XYZ file of C-alpha atoms in Angstrom:
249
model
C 82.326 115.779 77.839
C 80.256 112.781 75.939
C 82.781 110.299 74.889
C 80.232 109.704 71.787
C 81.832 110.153 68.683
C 85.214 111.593 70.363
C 88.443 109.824 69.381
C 90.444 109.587 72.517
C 94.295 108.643 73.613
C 94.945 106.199 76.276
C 98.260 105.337 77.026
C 98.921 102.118 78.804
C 95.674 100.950 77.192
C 96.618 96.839 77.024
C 96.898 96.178 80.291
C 94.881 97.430 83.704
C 92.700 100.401 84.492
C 94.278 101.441 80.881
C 92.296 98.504 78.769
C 89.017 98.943 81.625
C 89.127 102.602 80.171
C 89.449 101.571 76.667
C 86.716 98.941 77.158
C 83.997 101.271 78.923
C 85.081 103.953 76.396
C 84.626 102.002 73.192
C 81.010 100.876 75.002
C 80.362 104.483 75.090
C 80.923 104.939 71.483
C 84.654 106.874 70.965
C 86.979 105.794 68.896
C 90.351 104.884 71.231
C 94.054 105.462 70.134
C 95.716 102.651 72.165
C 99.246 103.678 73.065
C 101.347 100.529 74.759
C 104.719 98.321 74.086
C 102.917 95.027 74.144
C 102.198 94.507 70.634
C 100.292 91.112 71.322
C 98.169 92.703 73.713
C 97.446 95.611 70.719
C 96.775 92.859 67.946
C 93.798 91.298 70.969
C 92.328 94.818 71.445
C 91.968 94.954 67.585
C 90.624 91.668 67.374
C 87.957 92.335 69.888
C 87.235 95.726 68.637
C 88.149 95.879 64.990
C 89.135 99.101 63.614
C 87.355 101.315 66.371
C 90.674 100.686 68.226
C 93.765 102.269 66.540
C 96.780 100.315 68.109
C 99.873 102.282 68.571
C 103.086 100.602 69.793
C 105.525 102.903 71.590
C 108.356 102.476 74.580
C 106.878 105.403 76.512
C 110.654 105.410 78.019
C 111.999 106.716 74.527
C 111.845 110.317 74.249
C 112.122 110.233 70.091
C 109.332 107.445 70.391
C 107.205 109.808 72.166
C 108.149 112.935 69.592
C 107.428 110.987 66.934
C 103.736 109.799 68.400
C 103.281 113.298 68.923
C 104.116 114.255 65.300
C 102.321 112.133 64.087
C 98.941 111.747 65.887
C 97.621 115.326 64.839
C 97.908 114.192 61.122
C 96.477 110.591 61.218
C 93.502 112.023 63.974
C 92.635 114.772 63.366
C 89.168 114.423 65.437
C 91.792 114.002 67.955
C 90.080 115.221 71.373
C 91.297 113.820 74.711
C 94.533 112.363 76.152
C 94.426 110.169 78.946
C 97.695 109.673 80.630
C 97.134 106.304 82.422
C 100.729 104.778 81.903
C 102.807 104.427 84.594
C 105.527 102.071 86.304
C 106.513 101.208 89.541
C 109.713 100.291 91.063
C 110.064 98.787 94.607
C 113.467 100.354 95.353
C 115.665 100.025 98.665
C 118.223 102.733 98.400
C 120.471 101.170 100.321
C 120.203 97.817 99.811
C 120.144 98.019 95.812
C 123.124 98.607 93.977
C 123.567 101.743 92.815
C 125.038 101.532 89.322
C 121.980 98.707 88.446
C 119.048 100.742 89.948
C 120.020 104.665 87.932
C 118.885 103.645 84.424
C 115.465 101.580 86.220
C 114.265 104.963 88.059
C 115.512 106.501 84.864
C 113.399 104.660 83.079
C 110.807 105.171 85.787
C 110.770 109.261 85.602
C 110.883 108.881 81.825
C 107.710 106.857 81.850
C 105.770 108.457 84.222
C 106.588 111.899 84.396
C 108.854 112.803 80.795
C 106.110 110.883 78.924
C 103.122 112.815 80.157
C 104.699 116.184 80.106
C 105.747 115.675 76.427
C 102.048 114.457 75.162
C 100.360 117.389 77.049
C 102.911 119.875 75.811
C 103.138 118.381 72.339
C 99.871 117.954 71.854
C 97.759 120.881 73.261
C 98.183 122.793 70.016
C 96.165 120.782 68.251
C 93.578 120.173 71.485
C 93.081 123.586 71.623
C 92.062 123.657 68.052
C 89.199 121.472 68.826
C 85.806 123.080 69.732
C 85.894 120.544 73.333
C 89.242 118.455 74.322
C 90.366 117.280 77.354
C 93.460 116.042 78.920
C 93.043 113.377 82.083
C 96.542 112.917 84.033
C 96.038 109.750 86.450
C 97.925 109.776 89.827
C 97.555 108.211 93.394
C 97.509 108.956 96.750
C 100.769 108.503 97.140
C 101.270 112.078 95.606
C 100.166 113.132 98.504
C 102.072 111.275 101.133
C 104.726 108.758 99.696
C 105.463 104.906 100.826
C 108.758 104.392 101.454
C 109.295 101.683 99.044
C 108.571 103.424 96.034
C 110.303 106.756 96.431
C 110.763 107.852 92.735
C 107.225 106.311 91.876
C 105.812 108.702 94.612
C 108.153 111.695 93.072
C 106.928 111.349 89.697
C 103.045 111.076 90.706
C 103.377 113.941 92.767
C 105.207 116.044 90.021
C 102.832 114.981 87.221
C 100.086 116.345 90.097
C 101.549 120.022 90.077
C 101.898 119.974 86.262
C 98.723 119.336 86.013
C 97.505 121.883 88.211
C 100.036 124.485 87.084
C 98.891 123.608 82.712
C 94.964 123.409 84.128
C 95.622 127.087 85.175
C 97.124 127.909 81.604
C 94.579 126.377 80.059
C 91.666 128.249 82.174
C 93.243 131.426 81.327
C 93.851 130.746 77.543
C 91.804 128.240 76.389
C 89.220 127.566 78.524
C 87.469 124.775 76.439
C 90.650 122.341 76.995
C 89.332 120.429 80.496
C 92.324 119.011 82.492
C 91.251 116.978 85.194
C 93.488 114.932 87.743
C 92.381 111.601 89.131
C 93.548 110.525 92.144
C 93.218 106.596 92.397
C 93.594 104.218 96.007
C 95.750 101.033 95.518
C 93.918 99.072 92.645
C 94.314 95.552 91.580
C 96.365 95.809 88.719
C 99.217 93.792 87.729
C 101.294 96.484 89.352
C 100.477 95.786 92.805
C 99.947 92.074 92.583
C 100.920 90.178 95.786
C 101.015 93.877 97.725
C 98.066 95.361 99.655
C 94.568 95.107 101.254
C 91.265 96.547 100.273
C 92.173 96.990 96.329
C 89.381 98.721 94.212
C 88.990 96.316 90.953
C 90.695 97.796 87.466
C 87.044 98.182 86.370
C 85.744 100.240 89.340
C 88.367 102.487 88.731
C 88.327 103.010 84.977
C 84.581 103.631 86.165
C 85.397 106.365 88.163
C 87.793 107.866 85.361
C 84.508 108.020 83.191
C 82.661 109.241 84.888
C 84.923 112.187 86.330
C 85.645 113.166 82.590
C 81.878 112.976 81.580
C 81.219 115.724 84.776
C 84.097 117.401 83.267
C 85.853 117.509 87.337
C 89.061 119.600 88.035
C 90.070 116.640 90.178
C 88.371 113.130 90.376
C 89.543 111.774 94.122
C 88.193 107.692 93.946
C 87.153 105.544 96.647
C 89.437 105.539 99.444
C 91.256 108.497 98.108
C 88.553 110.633 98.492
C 89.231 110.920 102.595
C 92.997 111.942 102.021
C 92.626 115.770 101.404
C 90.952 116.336 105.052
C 93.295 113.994 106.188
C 96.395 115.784 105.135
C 94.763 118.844 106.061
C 93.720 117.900 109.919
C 96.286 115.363 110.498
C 99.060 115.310 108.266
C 101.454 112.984 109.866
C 98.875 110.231 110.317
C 98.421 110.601 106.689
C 102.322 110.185 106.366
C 102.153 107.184 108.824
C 99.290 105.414 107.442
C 101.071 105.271 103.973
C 104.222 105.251 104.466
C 104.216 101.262 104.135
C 101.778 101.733 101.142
């Protein structure tokens, strides 16, 4: 898919591999719907990039929020042609340590973000993608899908349901509308404000969002990037040195 011309969601696009992608896509000529709560952030991207940027402020958290971006972006973008579901948050969580009644609404917050979020724009919005003659729809996940740290438990949960959605709509979409792409990316432990102060041997923001591209231009099923690339044989020879290996993230 040429990113020429397209107009393209990001969500999480202020901050991260999320304003990498919207950088290297604006250089590649789309137009980018950026989706984040930071409206100061939004007001920079527009300054920078004038009105080839369309800022869009939304708590990703808030289910009517979401709705109402989904009503809505059919109608003001109609060129409307991929979705990029880059948002995501992580909670460090000890499930005993933490108390209980404090830590429910965070890693409810947490599964509304990074799993209720994504489900809702793909669902919401593949009508309209499958009206257009090419669309796509890019889910971003981790390695930890695969085999979880212990730390992050509900992080790990969400990734690796957003990972069988993906596959499980990708299969929908080969069977009914073939010409809607849906491609997972599968990213190693990048330096992102996220993981700040956590972590060895971090791919930059910019390498990443690189690797995003470029998976979406080939139009790949699944785009596995840099170190992530060796965890499918991994899990598939030796599974619990997978488990081991990440289990401290």
């Amino acid at each position: 898919m040429n990113p020429a011309g397209s107009t393209i969601l990001i969500t999480g696009a202020t901050r991260g591999i999320g304003r990498e992608l919207t950088h290297q896509l604006l250089g590649l000529g789309a137009h980018v719907v950026a989706v984040a709560r930071d409206r100061g952030q939004l007001k920079s991207l527009t300054a920078t990039h004038g009105d080839r940027v369309t800022p869009w402020s939304v708590d990703l958290a808030d289910p009517a929020a979401v709705d109402a971006l989904v009503h809505q972006l059919p109608e003001r973008h109609p060129t409307l042609s991929m979705v990029i579901n880059n948002a995501a948050v992580q909670t460090i969580t000890s499930l005993f340590a933490d108390e209980p009644s404090a830590m429910r609404p965070v890693l409810r917050r947490e599964i509304a973000v990074n799993l209720d979020a994504v489900v809702a724009l793909c669902t919401g919005l593949l009508p309209h993608l499958s009206r257009q003659p090419y669309a796509a729809i890019v889910n971003v996940t981790t390695g930890l899908a695969l085999a979880p740290k212990a730390s992050a438990p509900v992080y790990c949960a969400t990734k690796a349901a957003v990972r069988t959605f993906t596959r499980a709509l990708r299969y929908q979409c080969q069977d009914t509308a073939p010409h809607v792409r849906v491609t997972d990316v599968i990213l190693p432990l990048a330096d992102t404000g996220m993981t700040r102060g956590r972590g060895r041997g971090k791919i930059t923001a910019a390498a990443a969002a690189g690797a995003v591209v470029a998976g979406v231009r080939r139009g790949s099923a699944e785009v596995y990037v840099g170190k992530a690339r060796a965890l499918p044989a991994l899990m598939r020879v030796a599974p619990a040195l997978g488990y081991r290996i990440l289990r401290h993230g």
